[in-house]
Short mmCIF file of C-alpha atoms and ligand atoms in Angstrom, two decimals:
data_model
loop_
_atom_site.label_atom_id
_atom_site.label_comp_id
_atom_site.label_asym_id
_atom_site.label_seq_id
_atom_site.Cartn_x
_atom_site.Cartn_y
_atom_site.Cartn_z
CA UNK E 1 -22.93 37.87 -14.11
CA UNK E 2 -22.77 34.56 -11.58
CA UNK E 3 -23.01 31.59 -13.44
CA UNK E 4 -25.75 29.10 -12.69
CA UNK E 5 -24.62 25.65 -11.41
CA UNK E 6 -27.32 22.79 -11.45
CA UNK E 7 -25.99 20.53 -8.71
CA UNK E 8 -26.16 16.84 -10.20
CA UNK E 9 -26.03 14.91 -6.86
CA UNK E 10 -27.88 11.28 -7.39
CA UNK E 11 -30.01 10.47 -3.96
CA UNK E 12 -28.46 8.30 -2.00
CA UNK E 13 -29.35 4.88 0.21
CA UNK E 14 -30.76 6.03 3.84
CA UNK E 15 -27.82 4.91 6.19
CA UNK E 16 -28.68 3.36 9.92
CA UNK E 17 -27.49 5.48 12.63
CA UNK E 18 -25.07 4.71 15.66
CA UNK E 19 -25.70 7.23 18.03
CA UNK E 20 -22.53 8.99 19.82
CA UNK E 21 -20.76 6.91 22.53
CA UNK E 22 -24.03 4.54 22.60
CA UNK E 23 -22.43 2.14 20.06
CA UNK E 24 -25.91 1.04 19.52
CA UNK E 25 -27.46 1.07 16.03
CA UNK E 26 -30.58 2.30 15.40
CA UNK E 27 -33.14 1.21 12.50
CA UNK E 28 -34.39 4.57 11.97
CA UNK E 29 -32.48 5.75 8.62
CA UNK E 30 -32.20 9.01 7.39
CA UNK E 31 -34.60 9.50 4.38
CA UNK E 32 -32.99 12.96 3.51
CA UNK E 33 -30.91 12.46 0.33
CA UNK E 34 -27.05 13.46 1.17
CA UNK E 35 -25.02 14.89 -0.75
CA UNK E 36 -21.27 16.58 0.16
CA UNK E 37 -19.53 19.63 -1.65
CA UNK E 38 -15.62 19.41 -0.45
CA UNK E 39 -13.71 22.33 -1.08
CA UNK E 40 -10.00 22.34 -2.07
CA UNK E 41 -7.56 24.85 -2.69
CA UNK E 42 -4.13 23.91 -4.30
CA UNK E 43 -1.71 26.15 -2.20
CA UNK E 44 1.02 23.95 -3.06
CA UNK E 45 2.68 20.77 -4.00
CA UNK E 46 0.40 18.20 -3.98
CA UNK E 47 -0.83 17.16 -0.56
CA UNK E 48 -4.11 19.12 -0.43
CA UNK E 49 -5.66 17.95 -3.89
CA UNK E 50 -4.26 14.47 -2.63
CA UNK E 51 -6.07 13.97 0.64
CA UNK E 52 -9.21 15.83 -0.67
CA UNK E 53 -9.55 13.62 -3.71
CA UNK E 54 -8.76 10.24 -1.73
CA UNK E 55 -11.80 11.42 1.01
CA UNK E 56 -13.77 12.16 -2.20
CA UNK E 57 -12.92 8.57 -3.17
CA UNK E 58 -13.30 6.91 -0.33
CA UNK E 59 -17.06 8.59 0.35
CA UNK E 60 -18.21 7.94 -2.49
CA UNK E 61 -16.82 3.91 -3.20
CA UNK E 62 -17.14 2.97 0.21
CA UNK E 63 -20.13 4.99 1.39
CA UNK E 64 -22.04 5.73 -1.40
CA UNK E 65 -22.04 9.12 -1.11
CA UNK E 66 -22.83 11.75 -4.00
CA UNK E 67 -20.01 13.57 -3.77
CA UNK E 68 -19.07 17.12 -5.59
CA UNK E 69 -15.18 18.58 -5.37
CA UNK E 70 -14.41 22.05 -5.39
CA UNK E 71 -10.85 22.27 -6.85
CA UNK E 72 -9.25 26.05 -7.76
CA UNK E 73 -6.24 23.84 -9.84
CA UNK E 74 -7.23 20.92 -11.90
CA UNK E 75 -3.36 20.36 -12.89
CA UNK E 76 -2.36 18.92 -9.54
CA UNK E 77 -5.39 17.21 -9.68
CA UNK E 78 -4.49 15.23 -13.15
CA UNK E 79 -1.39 14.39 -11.74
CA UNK E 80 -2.81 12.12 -9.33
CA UNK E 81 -5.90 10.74 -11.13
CA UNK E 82 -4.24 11.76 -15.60
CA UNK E 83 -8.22 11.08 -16.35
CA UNK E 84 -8.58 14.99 -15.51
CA UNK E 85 -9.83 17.18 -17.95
CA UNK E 86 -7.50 20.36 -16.98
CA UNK E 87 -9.92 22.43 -19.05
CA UNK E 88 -13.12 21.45 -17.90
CA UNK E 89 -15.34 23.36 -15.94
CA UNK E 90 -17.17 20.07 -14.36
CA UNK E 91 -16.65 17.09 -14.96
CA UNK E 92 -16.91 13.30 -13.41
CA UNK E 93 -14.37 11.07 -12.58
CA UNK E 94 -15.10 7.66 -10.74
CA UNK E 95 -18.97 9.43 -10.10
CA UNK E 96 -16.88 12.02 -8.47
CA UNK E 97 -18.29 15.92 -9.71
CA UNK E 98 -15.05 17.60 -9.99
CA UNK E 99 -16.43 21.49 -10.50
CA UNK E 100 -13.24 24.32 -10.83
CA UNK E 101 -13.31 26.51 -7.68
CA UNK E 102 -12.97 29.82 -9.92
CA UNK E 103 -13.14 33.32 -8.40
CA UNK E 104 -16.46 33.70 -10.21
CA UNK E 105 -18.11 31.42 -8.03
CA UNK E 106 -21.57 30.29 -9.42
CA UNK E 107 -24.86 30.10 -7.73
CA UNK E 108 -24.32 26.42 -6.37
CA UNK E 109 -27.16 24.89 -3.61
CA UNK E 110 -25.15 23.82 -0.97
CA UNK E 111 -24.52 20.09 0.11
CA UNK E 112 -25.72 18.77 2.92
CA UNK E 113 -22.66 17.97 4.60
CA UNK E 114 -19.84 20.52 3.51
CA UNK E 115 -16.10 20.02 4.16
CA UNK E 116 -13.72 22.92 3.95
CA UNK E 117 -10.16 21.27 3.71
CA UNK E 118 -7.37 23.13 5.01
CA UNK E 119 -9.15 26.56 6.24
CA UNK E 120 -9.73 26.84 2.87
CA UNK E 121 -12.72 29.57 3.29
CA UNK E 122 -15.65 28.91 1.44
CA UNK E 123 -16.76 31.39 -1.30
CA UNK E 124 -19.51 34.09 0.47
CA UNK E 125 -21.89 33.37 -1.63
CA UNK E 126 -21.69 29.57 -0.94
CA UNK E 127 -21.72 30.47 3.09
CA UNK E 128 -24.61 33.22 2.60
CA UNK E 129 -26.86 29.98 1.31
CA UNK E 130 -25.69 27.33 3.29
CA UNK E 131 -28.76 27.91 5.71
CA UNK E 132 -31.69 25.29 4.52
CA UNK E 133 -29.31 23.30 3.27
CA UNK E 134 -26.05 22.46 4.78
CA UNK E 135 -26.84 20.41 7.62
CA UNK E 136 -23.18 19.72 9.01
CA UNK E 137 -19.94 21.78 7.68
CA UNK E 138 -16.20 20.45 8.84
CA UNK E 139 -14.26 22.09 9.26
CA UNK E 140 -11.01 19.58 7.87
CA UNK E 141 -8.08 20.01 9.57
CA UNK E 142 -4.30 19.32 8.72
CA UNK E 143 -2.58 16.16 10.30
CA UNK E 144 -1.31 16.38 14.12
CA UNK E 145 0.07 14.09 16.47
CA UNK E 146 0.23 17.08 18.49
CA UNK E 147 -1.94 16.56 21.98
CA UNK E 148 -4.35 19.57 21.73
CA UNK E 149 -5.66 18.58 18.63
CA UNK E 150 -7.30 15.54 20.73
CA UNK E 151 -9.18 18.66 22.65
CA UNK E 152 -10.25 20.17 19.58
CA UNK E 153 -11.35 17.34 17.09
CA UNK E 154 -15.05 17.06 16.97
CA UNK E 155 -15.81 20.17 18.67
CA UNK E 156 -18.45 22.91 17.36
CA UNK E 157 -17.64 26.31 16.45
CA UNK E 158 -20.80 28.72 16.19
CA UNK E 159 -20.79 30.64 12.80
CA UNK E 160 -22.75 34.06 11.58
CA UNK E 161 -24.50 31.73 9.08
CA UNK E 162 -26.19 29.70 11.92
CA UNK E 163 -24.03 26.38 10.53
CA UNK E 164 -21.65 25.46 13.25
CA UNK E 165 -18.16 24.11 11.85
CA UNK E 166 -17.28 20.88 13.56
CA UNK E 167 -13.35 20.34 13.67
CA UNK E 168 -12.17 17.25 12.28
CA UNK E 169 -8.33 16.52 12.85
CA UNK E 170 -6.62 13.51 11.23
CA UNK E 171 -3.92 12.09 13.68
CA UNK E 172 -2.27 8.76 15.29
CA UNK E 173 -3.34 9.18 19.08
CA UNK E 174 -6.37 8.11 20.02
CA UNK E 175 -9.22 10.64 20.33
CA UNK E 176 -8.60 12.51 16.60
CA UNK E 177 -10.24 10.90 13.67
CA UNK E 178 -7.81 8.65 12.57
CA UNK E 179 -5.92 8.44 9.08
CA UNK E 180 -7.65 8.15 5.83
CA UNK E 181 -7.80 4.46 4.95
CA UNK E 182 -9.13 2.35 2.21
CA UNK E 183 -11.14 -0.68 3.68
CA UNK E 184 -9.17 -2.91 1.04
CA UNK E 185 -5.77 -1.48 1.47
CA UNK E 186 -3.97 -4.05 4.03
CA UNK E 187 -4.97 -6.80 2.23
CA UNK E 188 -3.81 -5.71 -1.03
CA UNK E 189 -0.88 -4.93 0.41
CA UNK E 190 -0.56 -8.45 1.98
CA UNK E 191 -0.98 -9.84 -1.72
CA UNK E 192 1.03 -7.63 -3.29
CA UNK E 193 3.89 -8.42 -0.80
CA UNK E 194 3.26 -12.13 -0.48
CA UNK E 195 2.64 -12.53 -4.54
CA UNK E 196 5.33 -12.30 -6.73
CA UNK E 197 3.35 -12.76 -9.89
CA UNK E 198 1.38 -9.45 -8.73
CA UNK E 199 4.48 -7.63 -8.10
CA UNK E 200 5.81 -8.36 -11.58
CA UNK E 201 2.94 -7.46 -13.33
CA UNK E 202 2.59 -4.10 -11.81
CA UNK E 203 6.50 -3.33 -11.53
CA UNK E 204 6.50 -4.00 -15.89
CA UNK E 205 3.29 -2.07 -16.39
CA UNK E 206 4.49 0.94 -14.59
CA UNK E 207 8.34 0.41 -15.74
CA UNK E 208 9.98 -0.01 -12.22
CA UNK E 209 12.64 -2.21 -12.18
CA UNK E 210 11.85 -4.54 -8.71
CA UNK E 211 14.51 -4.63 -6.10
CA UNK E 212 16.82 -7.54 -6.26
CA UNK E 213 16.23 -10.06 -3.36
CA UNK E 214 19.32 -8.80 -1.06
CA UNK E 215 19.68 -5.43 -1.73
CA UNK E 216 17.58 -2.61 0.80
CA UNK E 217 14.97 -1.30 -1.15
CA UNK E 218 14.82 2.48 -0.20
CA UNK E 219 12.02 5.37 -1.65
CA UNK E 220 13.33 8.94 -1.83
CA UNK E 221 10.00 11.51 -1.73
CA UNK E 222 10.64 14.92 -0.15
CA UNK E 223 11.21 18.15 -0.87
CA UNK E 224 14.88 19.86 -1.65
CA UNK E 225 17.19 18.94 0.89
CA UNK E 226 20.78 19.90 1.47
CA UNK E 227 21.02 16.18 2.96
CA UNK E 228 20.77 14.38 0.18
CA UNK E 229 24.54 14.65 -0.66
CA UNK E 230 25.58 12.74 2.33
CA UNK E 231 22.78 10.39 2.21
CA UNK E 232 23.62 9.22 -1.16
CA UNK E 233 27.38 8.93 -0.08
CA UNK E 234 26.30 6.68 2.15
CA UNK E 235 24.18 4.78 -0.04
CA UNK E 236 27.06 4.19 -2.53
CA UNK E 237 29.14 3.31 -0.14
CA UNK E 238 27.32 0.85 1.91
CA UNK E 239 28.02 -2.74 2.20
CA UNK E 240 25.05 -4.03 1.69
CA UNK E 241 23.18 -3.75 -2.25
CA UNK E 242 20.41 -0.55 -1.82
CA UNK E 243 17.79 0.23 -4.68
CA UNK E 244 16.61 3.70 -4.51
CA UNK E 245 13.87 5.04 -6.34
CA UNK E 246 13.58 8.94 -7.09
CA UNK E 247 9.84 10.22 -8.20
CA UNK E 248 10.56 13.37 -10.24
CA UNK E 249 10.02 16.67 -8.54
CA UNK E 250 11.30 18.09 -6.09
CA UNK E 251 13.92 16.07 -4.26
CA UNK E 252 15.10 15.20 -8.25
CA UNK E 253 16.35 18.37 -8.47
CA UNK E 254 18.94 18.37 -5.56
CA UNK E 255 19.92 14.89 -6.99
CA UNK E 256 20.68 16.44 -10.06
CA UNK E 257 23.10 18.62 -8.25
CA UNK E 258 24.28 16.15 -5.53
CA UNK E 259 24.99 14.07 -8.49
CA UNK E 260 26.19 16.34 -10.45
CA UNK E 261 23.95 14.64 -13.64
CA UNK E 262 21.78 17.66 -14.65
CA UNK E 263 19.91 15.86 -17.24
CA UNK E 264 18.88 12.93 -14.56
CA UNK E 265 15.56 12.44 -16.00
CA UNK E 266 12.43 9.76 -15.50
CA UNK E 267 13.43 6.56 -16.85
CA UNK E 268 17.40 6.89 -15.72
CA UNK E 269 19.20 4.41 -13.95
CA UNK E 270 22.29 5.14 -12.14
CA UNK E 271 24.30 2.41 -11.01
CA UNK E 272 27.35 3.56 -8.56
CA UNK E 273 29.13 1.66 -5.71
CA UNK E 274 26.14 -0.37 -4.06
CA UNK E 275 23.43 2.21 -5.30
CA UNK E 276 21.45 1.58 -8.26
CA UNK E 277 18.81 4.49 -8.19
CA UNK E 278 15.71 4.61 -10.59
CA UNK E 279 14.41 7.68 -11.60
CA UNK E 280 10.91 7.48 -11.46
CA UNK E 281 7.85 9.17 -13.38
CA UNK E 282 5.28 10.82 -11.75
CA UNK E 283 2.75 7.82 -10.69
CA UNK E 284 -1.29 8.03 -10.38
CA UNK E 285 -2.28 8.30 -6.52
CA UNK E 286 -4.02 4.43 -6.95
CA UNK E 287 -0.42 3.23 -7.78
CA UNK E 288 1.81 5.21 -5.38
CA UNK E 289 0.95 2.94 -2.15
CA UNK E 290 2.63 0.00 -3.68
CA UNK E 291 6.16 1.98 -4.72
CA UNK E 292 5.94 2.04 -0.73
CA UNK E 293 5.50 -1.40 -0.64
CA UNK E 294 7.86 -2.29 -2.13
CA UNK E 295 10.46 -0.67 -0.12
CA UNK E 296 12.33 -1.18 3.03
CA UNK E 297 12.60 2.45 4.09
CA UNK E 298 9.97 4.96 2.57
CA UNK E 299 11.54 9.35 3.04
CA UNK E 300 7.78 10.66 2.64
CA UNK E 301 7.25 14.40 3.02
CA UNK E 302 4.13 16.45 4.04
CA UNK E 303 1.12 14.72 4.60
CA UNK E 304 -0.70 12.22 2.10
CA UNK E 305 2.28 10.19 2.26
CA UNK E 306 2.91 10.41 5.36
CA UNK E 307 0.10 8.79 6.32
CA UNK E 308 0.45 6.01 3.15
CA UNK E 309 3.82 5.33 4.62
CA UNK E 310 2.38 4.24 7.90
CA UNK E 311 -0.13 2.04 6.01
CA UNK E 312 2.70 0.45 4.53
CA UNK E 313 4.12 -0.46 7.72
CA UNK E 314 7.79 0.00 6.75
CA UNK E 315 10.26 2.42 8.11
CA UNK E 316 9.65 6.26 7.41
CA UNK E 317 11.61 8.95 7.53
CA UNK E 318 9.47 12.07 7.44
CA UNK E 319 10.10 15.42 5.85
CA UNK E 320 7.53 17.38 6.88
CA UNK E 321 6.18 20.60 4.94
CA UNK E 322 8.18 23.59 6.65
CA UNK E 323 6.28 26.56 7.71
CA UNK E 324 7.61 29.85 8.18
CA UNK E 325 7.01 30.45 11.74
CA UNK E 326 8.87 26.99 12.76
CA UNK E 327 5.46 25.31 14.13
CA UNK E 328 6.79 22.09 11.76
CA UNK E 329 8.83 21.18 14.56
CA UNK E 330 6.61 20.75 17.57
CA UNK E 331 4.29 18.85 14.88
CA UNK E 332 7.63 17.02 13.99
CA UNK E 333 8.67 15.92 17.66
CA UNK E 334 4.68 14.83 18.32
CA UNK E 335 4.96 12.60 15.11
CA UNK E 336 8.14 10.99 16.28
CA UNK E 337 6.58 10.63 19.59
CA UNK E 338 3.57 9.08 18.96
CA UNK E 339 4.27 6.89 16.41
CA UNK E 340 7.62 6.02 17.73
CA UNK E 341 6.36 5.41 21.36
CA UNK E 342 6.68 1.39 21.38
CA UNK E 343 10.17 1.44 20.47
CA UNK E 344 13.15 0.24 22.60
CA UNK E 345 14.81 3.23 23.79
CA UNK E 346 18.12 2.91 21.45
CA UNK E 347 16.23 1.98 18.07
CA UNK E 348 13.85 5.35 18.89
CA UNK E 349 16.61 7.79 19.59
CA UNK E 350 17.98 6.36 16.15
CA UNK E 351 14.73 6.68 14.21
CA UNK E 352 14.28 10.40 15.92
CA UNK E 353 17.77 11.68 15.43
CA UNK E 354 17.72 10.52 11.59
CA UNK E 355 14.05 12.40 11.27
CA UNK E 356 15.48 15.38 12.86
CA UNK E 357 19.17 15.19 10.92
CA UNK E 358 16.71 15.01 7.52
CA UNK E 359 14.43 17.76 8.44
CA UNK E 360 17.67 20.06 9.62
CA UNK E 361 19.36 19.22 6.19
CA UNK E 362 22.60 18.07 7.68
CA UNK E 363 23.41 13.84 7.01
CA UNK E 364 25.52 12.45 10.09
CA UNK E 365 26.67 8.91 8.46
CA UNK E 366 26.75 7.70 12.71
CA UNK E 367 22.99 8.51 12.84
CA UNK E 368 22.26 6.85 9.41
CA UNK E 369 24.73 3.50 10.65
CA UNK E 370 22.59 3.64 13.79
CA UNK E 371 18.92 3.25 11.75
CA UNK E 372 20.41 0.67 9.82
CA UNK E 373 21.77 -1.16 12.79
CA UNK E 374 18.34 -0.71 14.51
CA UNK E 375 16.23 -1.80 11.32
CA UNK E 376 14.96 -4.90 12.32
CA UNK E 377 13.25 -3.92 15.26
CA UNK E 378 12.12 -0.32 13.23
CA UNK E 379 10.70 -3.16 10.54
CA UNK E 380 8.95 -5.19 13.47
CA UNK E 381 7.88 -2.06 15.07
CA UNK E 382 6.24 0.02 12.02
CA UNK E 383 4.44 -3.04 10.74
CA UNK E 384 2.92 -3.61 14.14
CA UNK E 385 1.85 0.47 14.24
CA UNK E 386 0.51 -0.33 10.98
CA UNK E 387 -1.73 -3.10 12.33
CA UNK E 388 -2.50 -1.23 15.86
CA UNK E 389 -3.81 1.79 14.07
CA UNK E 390 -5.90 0.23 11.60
CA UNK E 391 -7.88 -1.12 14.71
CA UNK E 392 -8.49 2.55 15.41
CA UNK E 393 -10.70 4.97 13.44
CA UNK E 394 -10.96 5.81 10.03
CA UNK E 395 -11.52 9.32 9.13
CA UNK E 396 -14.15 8.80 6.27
CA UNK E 397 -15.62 6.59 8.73
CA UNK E 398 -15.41 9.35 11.49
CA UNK E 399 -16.99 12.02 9.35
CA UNK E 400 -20.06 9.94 8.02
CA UNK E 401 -20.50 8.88 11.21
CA UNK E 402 -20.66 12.32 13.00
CA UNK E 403 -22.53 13.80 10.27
CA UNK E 404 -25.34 10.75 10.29
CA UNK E 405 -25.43 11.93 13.83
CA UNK E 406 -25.99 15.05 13.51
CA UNK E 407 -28.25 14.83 11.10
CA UNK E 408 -29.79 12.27 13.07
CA UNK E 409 -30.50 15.45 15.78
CA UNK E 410 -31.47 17.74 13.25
CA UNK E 411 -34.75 15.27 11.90
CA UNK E 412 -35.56 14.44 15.44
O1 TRH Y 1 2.98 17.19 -2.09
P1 TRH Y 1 3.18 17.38 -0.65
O2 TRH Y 1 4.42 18.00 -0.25
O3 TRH Y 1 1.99 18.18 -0.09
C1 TRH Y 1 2.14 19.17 0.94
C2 TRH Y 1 1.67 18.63 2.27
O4 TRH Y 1 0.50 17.90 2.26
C3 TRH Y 1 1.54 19.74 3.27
O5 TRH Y 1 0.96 19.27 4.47
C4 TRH Y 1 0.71 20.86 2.68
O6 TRH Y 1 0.57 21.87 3.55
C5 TRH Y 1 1.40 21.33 1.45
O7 TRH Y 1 1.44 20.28 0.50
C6 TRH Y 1 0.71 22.53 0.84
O8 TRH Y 1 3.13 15.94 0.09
P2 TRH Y 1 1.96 14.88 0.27
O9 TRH Y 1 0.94 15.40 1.20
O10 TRH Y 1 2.61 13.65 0.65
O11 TRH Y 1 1.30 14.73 -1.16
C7 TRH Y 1 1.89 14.03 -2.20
C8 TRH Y 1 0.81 13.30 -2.98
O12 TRH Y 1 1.37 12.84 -4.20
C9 TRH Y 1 0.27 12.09 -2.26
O13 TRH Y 1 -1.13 12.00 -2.46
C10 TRH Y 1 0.95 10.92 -2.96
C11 TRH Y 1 1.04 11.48 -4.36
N1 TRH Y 1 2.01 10.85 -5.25
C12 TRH Y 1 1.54 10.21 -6.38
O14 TRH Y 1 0.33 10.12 -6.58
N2 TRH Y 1 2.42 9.68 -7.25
C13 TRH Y 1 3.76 9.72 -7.05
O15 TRH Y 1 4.54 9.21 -7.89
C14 TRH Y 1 4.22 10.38 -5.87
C15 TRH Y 1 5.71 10.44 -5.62
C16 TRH Y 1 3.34 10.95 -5.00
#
């Protein structure tokens, strides 16, 4: 028998309205409480729980929203936020409703604006009531510098419900929605840079040793890679002093064998040649931005990161999540494109042919001498994307905005 769920959504202040492309803002608000259900399934790693719960964040601190999340695995969640109660069936965090997507799905009223992350598919019984209720449904799409997705973003697709999905597509080029961004972040990042009392504090509370003052501060996030071998060669051997930090998971484990230390473990230091690498525990999401911060040259991997490594506005090195019919690599080369497209010619082929060497697995010490060589402009160059993008839009931003307008239409 379906299990009754009692939807616990507190009403919300009536937002003004800007209407689309006017950029005028109009006093009438809308009176109808809104609330938003966002669905997330865990397929893997942690990049899906990760952007869903930062949009869940972000709507509900910065735009009051009452916001409920569908998860179907509450473990990756509690990695990112440890206040999760695995077992729980709902449950608030940060006056977030966390409810666990189970294949029993219970008799839930639908939000008024739903987001399905990922092409998740929403539960029939969920889409069979969304009519009377649901006023706007995204359809939430995964990141793309790729052109097309500029065609696509925002547009309507009819569904048999009546509800039309509207395609939302985080990117860098103008014309997609924009990254996910906190309206704090920069400047915390400014203080936590330009304060060294701030750094120390959080650097003892979390346990990470800070960089010394002339050694290159480097982050090591991604997924296995046959690359890492050569890369840490190079790191050992390199003239100038590097601090490396390795989160546990799954780039730890081809340490362990690069390095032939099978019981590398969170907490380890390993000092050899010019490397000293930390071994890092598993941070919450809040804390992971600074990690970046604090480094000279961030290796993210799928998509969260990603995006927090451009936020940072130091050098990235991208491993992106490999698919199994090789579409990674268009979405690869549009990445590098985009975000590399202000570069002087020799610096970008530098940049590129290191992103490209990681993603292939193969380490070319030339390509990795010609990054280094090239890192002051790379430095100048992703702190100035950094700034240049935050002038853009701002997904959360994006989504209230088209839902207020489309709700807008549907009360008119
Ligand atoms: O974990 P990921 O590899 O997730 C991937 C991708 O998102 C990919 O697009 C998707 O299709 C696939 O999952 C199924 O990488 P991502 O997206 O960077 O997510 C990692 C999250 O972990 C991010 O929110 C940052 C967070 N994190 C912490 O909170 N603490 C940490 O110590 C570290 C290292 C990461």
């Amino acid at each position: 028998m379906a299990r009754q769920f009692v939807a616990n959504h507190k009403p919300i202040e009536p937002h003004g309205l800007l209407i689309a492309g006017s950029g005028t803002a109009l006093t009438a608000p809308i009176d109808t409480p809104q609330t938003w259900d966002i669905f997330c399934r865990v397929i893997d790693n942690f990049g899906d729980i990760g952007v869903t719960w930062r949009l869940a964040r972000l709507l509900t601190d910065e735009h009051g929203k009452a916001v409920r999340l569908w998860v179907d695995d509450l473990s990756a969640l509690s990695r990112l936020m440890p206040a999760t109660d695995v077992a729980a069936e709902i449950q608030k965090i940060h006056d977030i409703e966390v409810c666990r997507w189970s294949t029993d799905f219970p008799d839930a009223t639908p939000a008024t604006v739903v987001i399905e992350a990922f092409g998740c598919t929403l539960p029939d019984r969920y889409i069979a009531a969304m009519p009377g209720h649901c006023q706007v449904w995204f359809n939430f799409e995964y990141f793309t510098a790729e052109a097309w997705a500029v065609g696509c973003h925002g547009l309507p697709s009819p569904q048999p419900n009546g509800v039309a999905k509207i395609f939302a597509f985080p990117g860098i080029q103008p014309g997609t929605g924009g990254l996910l961004r906190e309206a704090a972040l920069l400047t915390d990042r400014q203080k936590f840079l330009q304060q060294p009392d701030v750094r120390l504090t959080w650097a003892a509370r979390w346990h990470i040793p800070l960089p010394s003052d002339h050694s290159l501060a480097i982050l090591l996030f991604g997924y296995e890679n046959a690359a890492l071998s050569g890369l840490l060669n190079a790191l050992i051997t390199s003239p100038t002093a590097i601090t490396a930090y390795l989160p546990e998971g799954r780039l730890l484990n081809a340490a362990r064998t690069a390095l032939k230390t099978p019981d590398l473990a969170p907490g380890a230091v390993l000092h050899q040649g010019a490397l000293t690498l930390h071994v890092l525990a598993f941070l919450p999401q809040v804390e992971f931005d600074r990690l970046l911060w604090l480094c000279d040259i961030n290796f993210v991997r799928g998509e969260d990161s990603l995006s927090r490594a451009v936020w940072a506005g130091k050098t990235l090195i991208w491993q992106i999540y490999p698919t199994g019919d090789n579409a990674h690599w268009a979405k690869l080369d549009a990445l590098l494109a985009e975000y590399g497209r202000t570069l002087e010619p020799s610096a970008l082929q530098a940049w590129q042919q290191l992103n490209r060497d990681w993603n292939a697995q193969i380490f070319i010490p030339a390509h990795w001498d010609a990054v280094i060589a090239a890192l002051p402009e790379l430095r100048a160059q992703a702190e100035q994307q950094m700034r240049h993008l935050s002038e853009g839009e701002e997904l959360a931003q994006w989504l209230v905005k088209t839902a207020n307008q489309r709700l807008q239409c549907a009360t008119i």
